[in-house]
PDB file of C-alpha atoms in Angstrom:
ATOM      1  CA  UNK M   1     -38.998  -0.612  11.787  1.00 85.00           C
ATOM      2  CA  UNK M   2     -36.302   1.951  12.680  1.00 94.00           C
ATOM      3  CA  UNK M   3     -36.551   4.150  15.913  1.00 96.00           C
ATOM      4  CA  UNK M   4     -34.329   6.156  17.103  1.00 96.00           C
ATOM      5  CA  UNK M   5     -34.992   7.730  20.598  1.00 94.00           C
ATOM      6  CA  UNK M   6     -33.298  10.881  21.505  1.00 97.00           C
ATOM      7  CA  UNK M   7     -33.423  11.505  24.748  1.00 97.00           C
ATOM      8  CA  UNK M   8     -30.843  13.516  27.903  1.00 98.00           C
ATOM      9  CA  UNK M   9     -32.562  17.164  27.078  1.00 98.00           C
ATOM     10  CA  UNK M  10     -33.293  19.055  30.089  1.00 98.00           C
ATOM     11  CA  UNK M  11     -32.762  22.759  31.695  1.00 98.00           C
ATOM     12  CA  UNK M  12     -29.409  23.641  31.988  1.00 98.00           C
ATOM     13  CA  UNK M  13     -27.664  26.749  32.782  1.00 98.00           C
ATOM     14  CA  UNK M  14     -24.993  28.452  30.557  1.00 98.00           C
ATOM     15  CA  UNK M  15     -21.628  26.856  30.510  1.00 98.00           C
ATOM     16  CA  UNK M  16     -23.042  24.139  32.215  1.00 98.00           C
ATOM     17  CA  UNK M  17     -23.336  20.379  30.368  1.00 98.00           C
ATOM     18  CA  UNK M  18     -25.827  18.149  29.096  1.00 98.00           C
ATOM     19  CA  UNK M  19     -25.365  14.813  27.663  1.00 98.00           C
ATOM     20  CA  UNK M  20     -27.650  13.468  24.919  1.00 98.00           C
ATOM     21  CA  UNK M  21     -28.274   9.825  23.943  1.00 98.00           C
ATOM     22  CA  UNK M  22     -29.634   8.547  20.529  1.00 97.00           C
ATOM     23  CA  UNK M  23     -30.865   4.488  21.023  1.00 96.00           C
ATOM     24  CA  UNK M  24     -31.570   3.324  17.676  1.00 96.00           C
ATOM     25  CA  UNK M  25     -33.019   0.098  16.942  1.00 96.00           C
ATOM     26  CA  UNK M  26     -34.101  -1.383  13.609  1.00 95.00           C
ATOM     27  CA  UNK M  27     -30.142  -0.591  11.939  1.00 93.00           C
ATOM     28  CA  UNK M  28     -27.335  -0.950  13.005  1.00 92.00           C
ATOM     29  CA  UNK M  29     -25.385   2.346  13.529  1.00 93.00           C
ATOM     30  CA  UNK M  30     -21.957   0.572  11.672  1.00 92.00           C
ATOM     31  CA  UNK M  31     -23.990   1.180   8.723  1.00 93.00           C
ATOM     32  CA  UNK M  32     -24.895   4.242   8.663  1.00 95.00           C
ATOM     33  CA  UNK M  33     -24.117   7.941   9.330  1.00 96.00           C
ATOM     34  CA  UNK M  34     -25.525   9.353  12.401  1.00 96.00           C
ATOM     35  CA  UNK M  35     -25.982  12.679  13.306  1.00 97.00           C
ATOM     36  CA  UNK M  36     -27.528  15.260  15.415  1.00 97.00           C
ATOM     37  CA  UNK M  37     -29.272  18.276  14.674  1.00 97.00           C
ATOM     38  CA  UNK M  38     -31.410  20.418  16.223  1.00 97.00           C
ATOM     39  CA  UNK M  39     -33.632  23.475  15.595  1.00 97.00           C
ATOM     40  CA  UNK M  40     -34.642  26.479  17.442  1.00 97.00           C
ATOM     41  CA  UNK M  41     -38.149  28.273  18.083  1.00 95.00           C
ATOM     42  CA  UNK M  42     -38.722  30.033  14.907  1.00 96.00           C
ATOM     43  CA  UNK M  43     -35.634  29.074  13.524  1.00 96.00           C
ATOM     44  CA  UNK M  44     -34.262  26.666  10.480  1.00 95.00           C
ATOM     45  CA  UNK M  45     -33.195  23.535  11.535  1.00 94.00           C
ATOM     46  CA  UNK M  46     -29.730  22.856  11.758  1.00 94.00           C
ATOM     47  CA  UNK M  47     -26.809  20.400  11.741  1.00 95.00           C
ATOM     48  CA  UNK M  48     -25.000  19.726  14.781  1.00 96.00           C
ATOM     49  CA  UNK M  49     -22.621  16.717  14.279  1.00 97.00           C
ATOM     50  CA  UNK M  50     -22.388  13.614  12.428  1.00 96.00           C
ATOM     51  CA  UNK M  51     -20.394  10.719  12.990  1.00 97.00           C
ATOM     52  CA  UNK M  52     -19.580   7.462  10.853  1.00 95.00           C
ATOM     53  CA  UNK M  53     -18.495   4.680  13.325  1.00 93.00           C
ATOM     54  CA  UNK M  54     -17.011   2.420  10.407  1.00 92.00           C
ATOM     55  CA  UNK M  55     -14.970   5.416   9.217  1.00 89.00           C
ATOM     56  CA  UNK M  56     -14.265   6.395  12.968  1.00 91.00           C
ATOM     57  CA  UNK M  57     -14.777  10.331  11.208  1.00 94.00           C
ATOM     58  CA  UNK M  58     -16.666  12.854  13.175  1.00 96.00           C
ATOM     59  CA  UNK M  59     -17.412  16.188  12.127  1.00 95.00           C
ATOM     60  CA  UNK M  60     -19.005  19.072  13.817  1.00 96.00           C
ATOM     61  CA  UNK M  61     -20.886  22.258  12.770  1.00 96.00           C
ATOM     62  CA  UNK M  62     -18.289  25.234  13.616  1.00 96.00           C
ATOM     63  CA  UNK M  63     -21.183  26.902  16.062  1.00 96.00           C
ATOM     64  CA  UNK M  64     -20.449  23.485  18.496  1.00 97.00           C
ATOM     65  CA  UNK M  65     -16.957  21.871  17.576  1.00 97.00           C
ATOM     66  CA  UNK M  66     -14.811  21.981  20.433  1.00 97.00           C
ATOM     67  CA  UNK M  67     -17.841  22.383  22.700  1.00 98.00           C
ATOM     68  CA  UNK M  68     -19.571  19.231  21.767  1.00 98.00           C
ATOM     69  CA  UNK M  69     -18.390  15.551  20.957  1.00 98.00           C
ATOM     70  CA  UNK M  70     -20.245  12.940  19.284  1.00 97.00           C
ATOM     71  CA  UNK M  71     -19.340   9.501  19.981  1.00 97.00           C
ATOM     72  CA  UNK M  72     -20.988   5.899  20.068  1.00 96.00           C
ATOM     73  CA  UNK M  73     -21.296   2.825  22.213  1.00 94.00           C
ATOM     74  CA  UNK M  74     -21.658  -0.074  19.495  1.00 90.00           C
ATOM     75  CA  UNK M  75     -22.727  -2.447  21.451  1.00 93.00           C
ATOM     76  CA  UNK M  76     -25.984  -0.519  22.667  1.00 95.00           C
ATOM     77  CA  UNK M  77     -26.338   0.775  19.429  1.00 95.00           C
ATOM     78  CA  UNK M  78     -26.214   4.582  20.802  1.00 96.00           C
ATOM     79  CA  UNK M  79     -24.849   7.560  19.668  1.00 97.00           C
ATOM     80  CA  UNK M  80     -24.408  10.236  21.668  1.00 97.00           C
ATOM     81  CA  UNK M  81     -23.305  13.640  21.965  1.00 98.00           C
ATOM     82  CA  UNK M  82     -21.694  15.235  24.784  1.00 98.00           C
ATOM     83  CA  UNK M  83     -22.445  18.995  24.861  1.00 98.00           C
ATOM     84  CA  UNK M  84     -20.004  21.123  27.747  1.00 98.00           C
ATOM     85  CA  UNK M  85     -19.613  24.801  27.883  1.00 98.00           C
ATOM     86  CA  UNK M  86     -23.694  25.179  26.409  1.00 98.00           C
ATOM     87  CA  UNK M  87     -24.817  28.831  25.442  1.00 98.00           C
ATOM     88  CA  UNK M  88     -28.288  30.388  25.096  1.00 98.00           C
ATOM     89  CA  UNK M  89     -27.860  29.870  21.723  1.00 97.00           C
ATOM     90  CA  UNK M  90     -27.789  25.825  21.883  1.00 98.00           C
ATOM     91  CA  UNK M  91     -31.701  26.220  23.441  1.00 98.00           C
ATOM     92  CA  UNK M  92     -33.228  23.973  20.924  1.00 98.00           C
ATOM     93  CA  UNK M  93     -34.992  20.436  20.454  1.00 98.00           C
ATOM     94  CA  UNK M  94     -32.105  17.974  19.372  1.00 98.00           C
ATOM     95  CA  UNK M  95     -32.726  15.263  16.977  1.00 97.00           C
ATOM     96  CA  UNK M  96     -30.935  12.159  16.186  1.00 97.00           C
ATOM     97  CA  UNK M  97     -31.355  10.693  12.831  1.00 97.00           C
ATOM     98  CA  UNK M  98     -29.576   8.036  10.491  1.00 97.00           C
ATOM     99  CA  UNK M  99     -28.764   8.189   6.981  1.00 96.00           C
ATOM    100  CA  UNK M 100     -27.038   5.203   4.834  1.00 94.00           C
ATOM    101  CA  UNK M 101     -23.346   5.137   4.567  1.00 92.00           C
ATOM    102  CA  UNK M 102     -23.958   4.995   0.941  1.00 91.00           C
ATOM    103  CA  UNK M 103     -25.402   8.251   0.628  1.00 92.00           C
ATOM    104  CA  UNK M 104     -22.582   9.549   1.993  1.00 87.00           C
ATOM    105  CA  UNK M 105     -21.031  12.395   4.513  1.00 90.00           C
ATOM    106  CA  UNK M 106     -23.303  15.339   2.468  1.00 91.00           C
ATOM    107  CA  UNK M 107     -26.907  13.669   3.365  1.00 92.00           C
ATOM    108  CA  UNK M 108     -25.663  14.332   6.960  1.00 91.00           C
ATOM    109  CA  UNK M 109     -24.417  17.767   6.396  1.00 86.00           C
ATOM    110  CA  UNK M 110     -27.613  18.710   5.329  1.00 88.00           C
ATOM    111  CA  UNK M 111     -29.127  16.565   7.131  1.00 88.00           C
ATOM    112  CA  UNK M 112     -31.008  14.483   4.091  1.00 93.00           C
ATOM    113  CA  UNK M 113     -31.337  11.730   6.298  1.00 95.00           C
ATOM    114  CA  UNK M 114     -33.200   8.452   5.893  1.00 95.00           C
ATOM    115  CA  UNK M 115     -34.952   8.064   9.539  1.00 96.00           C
ATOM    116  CA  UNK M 116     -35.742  10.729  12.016  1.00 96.00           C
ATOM    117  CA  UNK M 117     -36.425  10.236  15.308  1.00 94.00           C
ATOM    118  CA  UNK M 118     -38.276  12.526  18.198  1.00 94.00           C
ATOM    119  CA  UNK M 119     -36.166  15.514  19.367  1.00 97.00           C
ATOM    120  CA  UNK M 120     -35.691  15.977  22.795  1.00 98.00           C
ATOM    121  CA  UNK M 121     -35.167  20.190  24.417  1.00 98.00           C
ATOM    122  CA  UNK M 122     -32.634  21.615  25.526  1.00 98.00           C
ATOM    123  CA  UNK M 123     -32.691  24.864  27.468  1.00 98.00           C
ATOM    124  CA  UNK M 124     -29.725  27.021  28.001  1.00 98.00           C
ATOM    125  CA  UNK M 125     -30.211  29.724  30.664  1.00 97.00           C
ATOM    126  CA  UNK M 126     -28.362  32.703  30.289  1.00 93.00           C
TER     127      UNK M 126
END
């Protein structure tokens, strides 16, 4: 019932900028947290941003904020996240996933969500 399609990963060189787009279908993104996360090769997965369009409230894991910004276009029912100045260190696959707003800002934190959907990789060249 609920997808949500992450797509916008690619190959790009450090400092360069990728754009990311989350389509979700089956909610509707005014009700719900949305966030991104993402998880390296061998690594724990980890929490990139999360954004609550009713609350207008964005917040960003320190490792990204001020590099990336989340935003949304409501009427497509997209999130997505705008990631400038990337680093090695952002190489990972990038998930989008939703969480109700009545679970609250936390779930998305640590990324408890309700629906995941396919990541899509990014590659940051040194």
């Amino acid at each position: 019932d609920v997808q949500l399609q992450a797509s916008g990963g690619g190959l790009v060189q450090a400092g360069g900028s990728l754009r990311l787009s989350c389509v979700i279908s089956g909610l509707s993104i005014d009700d719900y947290i949305i966030g991104w996360f993402r998880q390296a090769t061998g690594k724990e997965r980890e929490g990139v941003s999360c954004l609550s369009t009713s609350g207008n409230i964005a917040v960003y894991a320190d490792s990204v904020k001020g590099r990336f910004t989340i935003s949304s276009d409501n009427d497509k029912n997209t999130v997505l996240l705008q990631m400038n100045s990337l680093k090695p260190e952002d190489t990972a696959v990038y998930y989008c996933a939703a969480v109700s707003l009545d679970r609250g800002w936390r779930s998305c934190i640590i990324y408890d969500m309700d629906s995941w959907g396919k990541g899509t990789q990014v590659t940051v060249s040194s």
